[in-house]
């Protein structure tokens, strides 16, 4: 097999006098993998991403949250420190995720049903699963 190329093996590499040489980066790009299905990898990743279902609270848990909100309303001027666990619906598929936010309470709007922390985070009251605070230590 090595005898087949004896006549050309030691010849110099051809360099075109009419066209400039292709940069190495562009040469490498022509051998990169071809994605025949654009967006397929993203779709697979999205399908595999897990979401949680929103938990329906019992009547006792709802009553406890209402009592906690009333205590917070009474101490609103003190901007009490609290930890809120709440559900955030997923924008792309059913379900969502539970997030826990630590901060100080700034405002509660009972009419529009949301609470705002001092950092500007707005949390819908209907999505709150739990509220923890030093104010509730004697309550339960």
PDB file of C-alpha atoms in Angstrom:
ATOM      1  CA  UNK A   1       0.000   0.000   0.000  1.00  0.00           C
ATOM      2  CA  UNK A   2       2.813   2.440   0.780  1.00  0.00           C
ATOM      3  CA  UNK A   3       4.149   1.923  -2.772  1.00  0.00           C
ATOM      4  CA  UNK A   4       0.943   3.366  -4.259  1.00  0.00           C
ATOM      5  CA  UNK A   5       1.790   6.919  -3.156  1.00  0.00           C
ATOM      6  CA  UNK A   6       5.560   6.931  -3.645  1.00  0.00           C
ATOM      7  CA  UNK A   7       5.375   9.383  -6.492  1.00  0.00           C
ATOM      8  CA  UNK A   8       3.476  12.088  -4.524  1.00  0.00           C
ATOM      9  CA  UNK A   9       4.422  11.525  -0.901  1.00  0.00           C
ATOM     10  CA  UNK A  10       7.290  14.020  -0.845  1.00  0.00           C
ATOM     11  CA  UNK A  11       5.702  16.714  -2.982  1.00  0.00           C
ATOM     12  CA  UNK A  12       5.105  20.120  -1.314  1.00  0.00           C
ATOM     13  CA  UNK A  13       1.577  20.966  -0.112  1.00  0.00           C
ATOM     14  CA  UNK A  14      -0.398  22.921  -2.703  1.00  0.00           C
ATOM     15  CA  UNK A  15      -1.144  26.571  -1.822  1.00  0.00           C
ATOM     16  CA  UNK A  16      -3.577  28.447  -4.046  1.00  0.00           C
ATOM     17  CA  UNK A  17      -2.355  31.642  -5.613  1.00  0.00           C
ATOM     18  CA  UNK A  18      -5.929  32.841  -6.243  1.00  0.00           C
ATOM     19  CA  UNK A  19      -7.668  32.210  -2.914  1.00  0.00           C
ATOM     20  CA  UNK A  20      -6.507  32.959   0.637  1.00  0.00           C
ATOM     21  CA  UNK A  21      -6.073  30.053   3.036  1.00  0.00           C
ATOM     22  CA  UNK A  22      -9.057  29.202   5.236  1.00  0.00           C
ATOM     23  CA  UNK A  23      -8.504  30.049   8.924  1.00  0.00           C
ATOM     24  CA  UNK A  24      -8.052  27.001  11.174  1.00  0.00           C
ATOM     25  CA  UNK A  25     -11.216  27.790  13.141  1.00  0.00           C
ATOM     26  CA  UNK A  26     -13.327  27.724   9.973  1.00  0.00           C
ATOM     27  CA  UNK A  27     -11.659  24.516   8.834  1.00  0.00           C
ATOM     28  CA  UNK A  28     -12.522  22.852  12.132  1.00  0.00           C
ATOM     29  CA  UNK A  29     -16.137  24.032  11.891  1.00  0.00           C
ATOM     30  CA  UNK A  30     -16.758  22.014   8.771  1.00  0.00           C
ATOM     31  CA  UNK A  31     -16.122  18.842  10.784  1.00  0.00           C
ATOM     32  CA  UNK A  32     -18.335  19.777  13.735  1.00  0.00           C
ATOM     33  CA  UNK A  33     -21.402  17.617  14.447  1.00  0.00           C
ATOM     34  CA  UNK A  34     -24.545  18.418  12.537  1.00  0.00           C
ATOM     35  CA  UNK A  35     -27.765  18.922  14.519  1.00  0.00           C
ATOM     36  CA  UNK A  36     -30.396  17.566  12.164  1.00  0.00           C
ATOM     37  CA  UNK A  37     -33.217  18.214  14.641  1.00  0.00           C
ATOM     38  CA  UNK A  38     -32.954  21.798  15.809  1.00  0.00           C
ATOM     39  CA  UNK A  39     -34.293  22.161  19.355  1.00  0.00           C
ATOM     40  CA  UNK A  40     -34.457  18.414  19.987  1.00  0.00           C
ATOM     41  CA  UNK A  41     -31.941  18.535  22.854  1.00  0.00           C
ATOM     42  CA  UNK A  42     -33.881  21.391  24.481  1.00  0.00           C
ATOM     43  CA  UNK A  43     -37.150  19.450  24.158  1.00  0.00           C
ATOM     44  CA  UNK A  44     -35.604  16.367  25.767  1.00  0.00           C
ATOM     45  CA  UNK A  45     -34.205  18.470  28.607  1.00  0.00           C
ATOM     46  CA  UNK A  46     -37.582  20.162  29.154  1.00  0.00           C
ATOM     47  CA  UNK A  47     -39.437  16.847  29.218  1.00  0.00           C
ATOM     48  CA  UNK A  48     -37.006  15.438  31.773  1.00  0.00           C
ATOM     49  CA  UNK A  49     -37.256  18.470  34.063  1.00  0.00           C
ATOM     50  CA  UNK A  50     -39.269  17.604  37.160  1.00  0.00           C
ATOM     51  CA  UNK A  51     -42.001  19.761  38.649  1.00  0.00           C
ATOM     52  CA  UNK A  52     -43.980  19.436  41.871  1.00  0.00           C
ATOM     53  CA  UNK A  53     -47.732  19.463  42.226  1.00  0.00           C
ATOM     54  CA  UNK A  54     -49.264  22.138  44.401  1.00  0.00           C
ATOM     55  CA  UNK A  55     -50.289  20.678  47.749  1.00  0.00           C
ATOM     56  CA  UNK A  56     -53.838  21.382  48.881  1.00  0.00           C
ATOM     57  CA  UNK A  57     -53.732  22.519  52.505  1.00  0.00           C
ATOM     58  CA  UNK A  58     -56.126  21.083  55.046  1.00  0.00           C
ATOM     59  CA  UNK A  59     -58.636  23.335  56.793  1.00  0.00           C
ATOM     60  CA  UNK A  60     -56.494  23.299  59.964  1.00  0.00           C
ATOM     61  CA  UNK A  61     -53.402  24.380  58.005  1.00  0.00           C
ATOM     62  CA  UNK A  62     -55.380  27.164  56.311  1.00  0.00           C
ATOM     63  CA  UNK A  63     -56.661  28.391  59.671  1.00  0.00           C
ATOM     64  CA  UNK A  64     -53.121  28.370  61.103  1.00  0.00           C
ATOM     65  CA  UNK A  65     -51.882  30.416  58.129  1.00  0.00           C
ATOM     66  CA  UNK A  66     -54.765  32.886  58.598  1.00  0.00           C
ATOM     67  CA  UNK A  67     -53.817  33.330  62.271  1.00  0.00           C
ATOM     68  CA  UNK A  68     -50.188  33.873  61.330  1.00  0.00           C
ATOM     69  CA  UNK A  69     -51.195  36.482  58.744  1.00  0.00           C
ATOM     70  CA  UNK A  70     -53.311  38.306  61.351  1.00  0.00           C
ATOM     71  CA  UNK A  71     -50.356  38.388  63.758  1.00  0.00           C
ATOM     72  CA  UNK A  72     -48.147  39.711  60.962  1.00  0.00           C
ATOM     73  CA  UNK A  73     -50.721  42.391  60.105  1.00  0.00           C
ATOM     74  CA  UNK A  74     -50.692  43.562  63.741  1.00  0.00           C
ATOM     75  CA  UNK A  75     -46.875  43.835  63.726  1.00  0.00           C
ATOM     76  CA  UNK A  76     -46.516  45.134  60.157  1.00  0.00           C
ATOM     77  CA  UNK A  77     -44.875  48.406  61.255  1.00  0.00           C
ATOM     78  CA  UNK A  78     -41.989  46.455  62.836  1.00  0.00           C
ATOM     79  CA  UNK A  79     -41.202  44.754  59.500  1.00  0.00           C
ATOM     80  CA  UNK A  80     -40.988  41.341  61.187  1.00  0.00           C
ATOM     81  CA  UNK A  81     -38.444  38.786  59.974  1.00  0.00           C
ATOM     82  CA  UNK A  82     -40.004  35.682  58.485  1.00  0.00           C
ATOM     83  CA  UNK A  83     -39.436  32.644  56.326  1.00  0.00           C
ATOM     84  CA  UNK A  84     -42.104  31.978  53.698  1.00  0.00           C
ATOM     85  CA  UNK A  85     -42.489  28.737  51.772  1.00  0.00           C
ATOM     86  CA  UNK A  86     -44.629  29.205  48.684  1.00  0.00           C
ATOM     87  CA  UNK A  87     -45.519  27.571  45.380  1.00  0.00           C
ATOM     88  CA  UNK A  88     -44.354  29.063  42.079  1.00  0.00           C
ATOM     89  CA  UNK A  89     -46.184  27.669  39.021  1.00  0.00           C
ATOM     90  CA  UNK A  90     -44.003  26.561  36.116  1.00  0.00           C
ATOM     91  CA  UNK A  91     -44.364  28.703  32.990  1.00  0.00           C
ATOM     92  CA  UNK A  92     -43.841  25.844  30.537  1.00  0.00           C
ATOM     93  CA  UNK A  93     -45.554  22.791  32.011  1.00  0.00           C
ATOM     94  CA  UNK A  94     -48.032  21.750  34.672  1.00  0.00           C
ATOM     95  CA  UNK A  95     -46.853  21.881  38.261  1.00  0.00           C
ATOM     96  CA  UNK A  96     -44.150  24.094  39.628  1.00  0.00           C
ATOM     97  CA  UNK A  97     -41.713  24.351  42.512  1.00  0.00           C
ATOM     98  CA  UNK A  98     -41.796  25.279  46.172  1.00  0.00           C
ATOM     99  CA  UNK A  99     -39.464  28.112  47.110  1.00  0.00           C
ATOM    100  CA  UNK A 100     -38.448  29.304  50.549  1.00  0.00           C
ATOM    101  CA  UNK A 101     -37.730  33.007  50.969  1.00  0.00           C
ATOM    102  CA  UNK A 102     -36.240  34.642  54.047  1.00  0.00           C
ATOM    103  CA  UNK A 103     -36.808  38.341  54.549  1.00  0.00           C
ATOM    104  CA  UNK A 104     -38.698  41.070  56.356  1.00  0.00           C
ATOM    105  CA  UNK A 105     -42.352  41.746  55.754  1.00  0.00           C
ATOM    106  CA  UNK A 106     -43.147  45.108  54.221  1.00  0.00           C
ATOM    107  CA  UNK A 107     -46.831  44.906  53.330  1.00  0.00           C
ATOM    108  CA  UNK A 108     -49.844  42.597  53.094  1.00  0.00           C
ATOM    109  CA  UNK A 109     -52.668  43.374  50.685  1.00  0.00           C
ATOM    110  CA  UNK A 110     -55.653  41.306  51.819  1.00  0.00           C
ATOM    111  CA  UNK A 111     -57.853  42.561  48.975  1.00  0.00           C
ATOM    112  CA  UNK A 112     -55.495  41.535  46.151  1.00  0.00           C
ATOM    113  CA  UNK A 113     -54.152  38.655  48.302  1.00  0.00           C
ATOM    114  CA  UNK A 114     -50.387  39.131  48.267  1.00  0.00           C
ATOM    115  CA  UNK A 115     -47.567  39.947  50.648  1.00  0.00           C
ATOM    116  CA  UNK A 116     -44.464  41.943  49.858  1.00  0.00           C
ATOM    117  CA  UNK A 117     -41.077  41.638  51.497  1.00  0.00           C
ATOM    118  CA  UNK A 118     -38.715  44.568  51.979  1.00  0.00           C
ATOM    119  CA  UNK A 119     -36.553  43.349  49.069  1.00  0.00           C
ATOM    120  CA  UNK A 120     -39.547  43.746  46.710  1.00  0.00           C
ATOM    121  CA  UNK A 121     -40.515  40.080  46.461  1.00  0.00           C
ATOM    122  CA  UNK A 122     -44.269  39.800  45.942  1.00  0.00           C
ATOM    123  CA  UNK A 123     -45.800  36.503  47.082  1.00  0.00           C
ATOM    124  CA  UNK A 124     -49.429  35.524  46.342  1.00  0.00           C
ATOM    125  CA  UNK A 125     -51.143  34.582  49.615  1.00  0.00           C
ATOM    126  CA  UNK A 126     -52.988  31.724  47.910  1.00  0.00           C
ATOM    127  CA  UNK A 127     -49.647  30.090  47.064  1.00  0.00           C
ATOM    128  CA  UNK A 128     -48.187  30.297  50.595  1.00  0.00           C
ATOM    129  CA  UNK A 129     -47.678  26.868  52.160  1.00  0.00           C
ATOM    130  CA  UNK A 130     -46.036  27.956  55.426  1.00  0.00           C
ATOM    131  CA  UNK A 131     -44.823  31.036  57.286  1.00  0.00           C
ATOM    132  CA  UNK A 132     -42.278  30.870  60.086  1.00  0.00           C
ATOM    133  CA  UNK A 133     -41.324  33.709  62.393  1.00  0.00           C
ATOM    134  CA  UNK A 134     -40.194  34.373  65.940  1.00  0.00           C
ATOM    135  CA  UNK A 135     -43.603  36.004  66.442  1.00  0.00           C
ATOM    136  CA  UNK A 136     -45.266  32.586  66.238  1.00  0.00           C
ATOM    137  CA  UNK A 137     -43.090  30.853  68.843  1.00  0.00           C
ATOM    138  CA  UNK A 138     -45.747  31.169  71.584  1.00  0.00           C
ATOM    139  CA  UNK A 139     -48.619  30.533  69.193  1.00  0.00           C
ATOM    140  CA  UNK A 140     -48.044  26.837  68.611  1.00  0.00           C
TER     141      UNK A 140
END
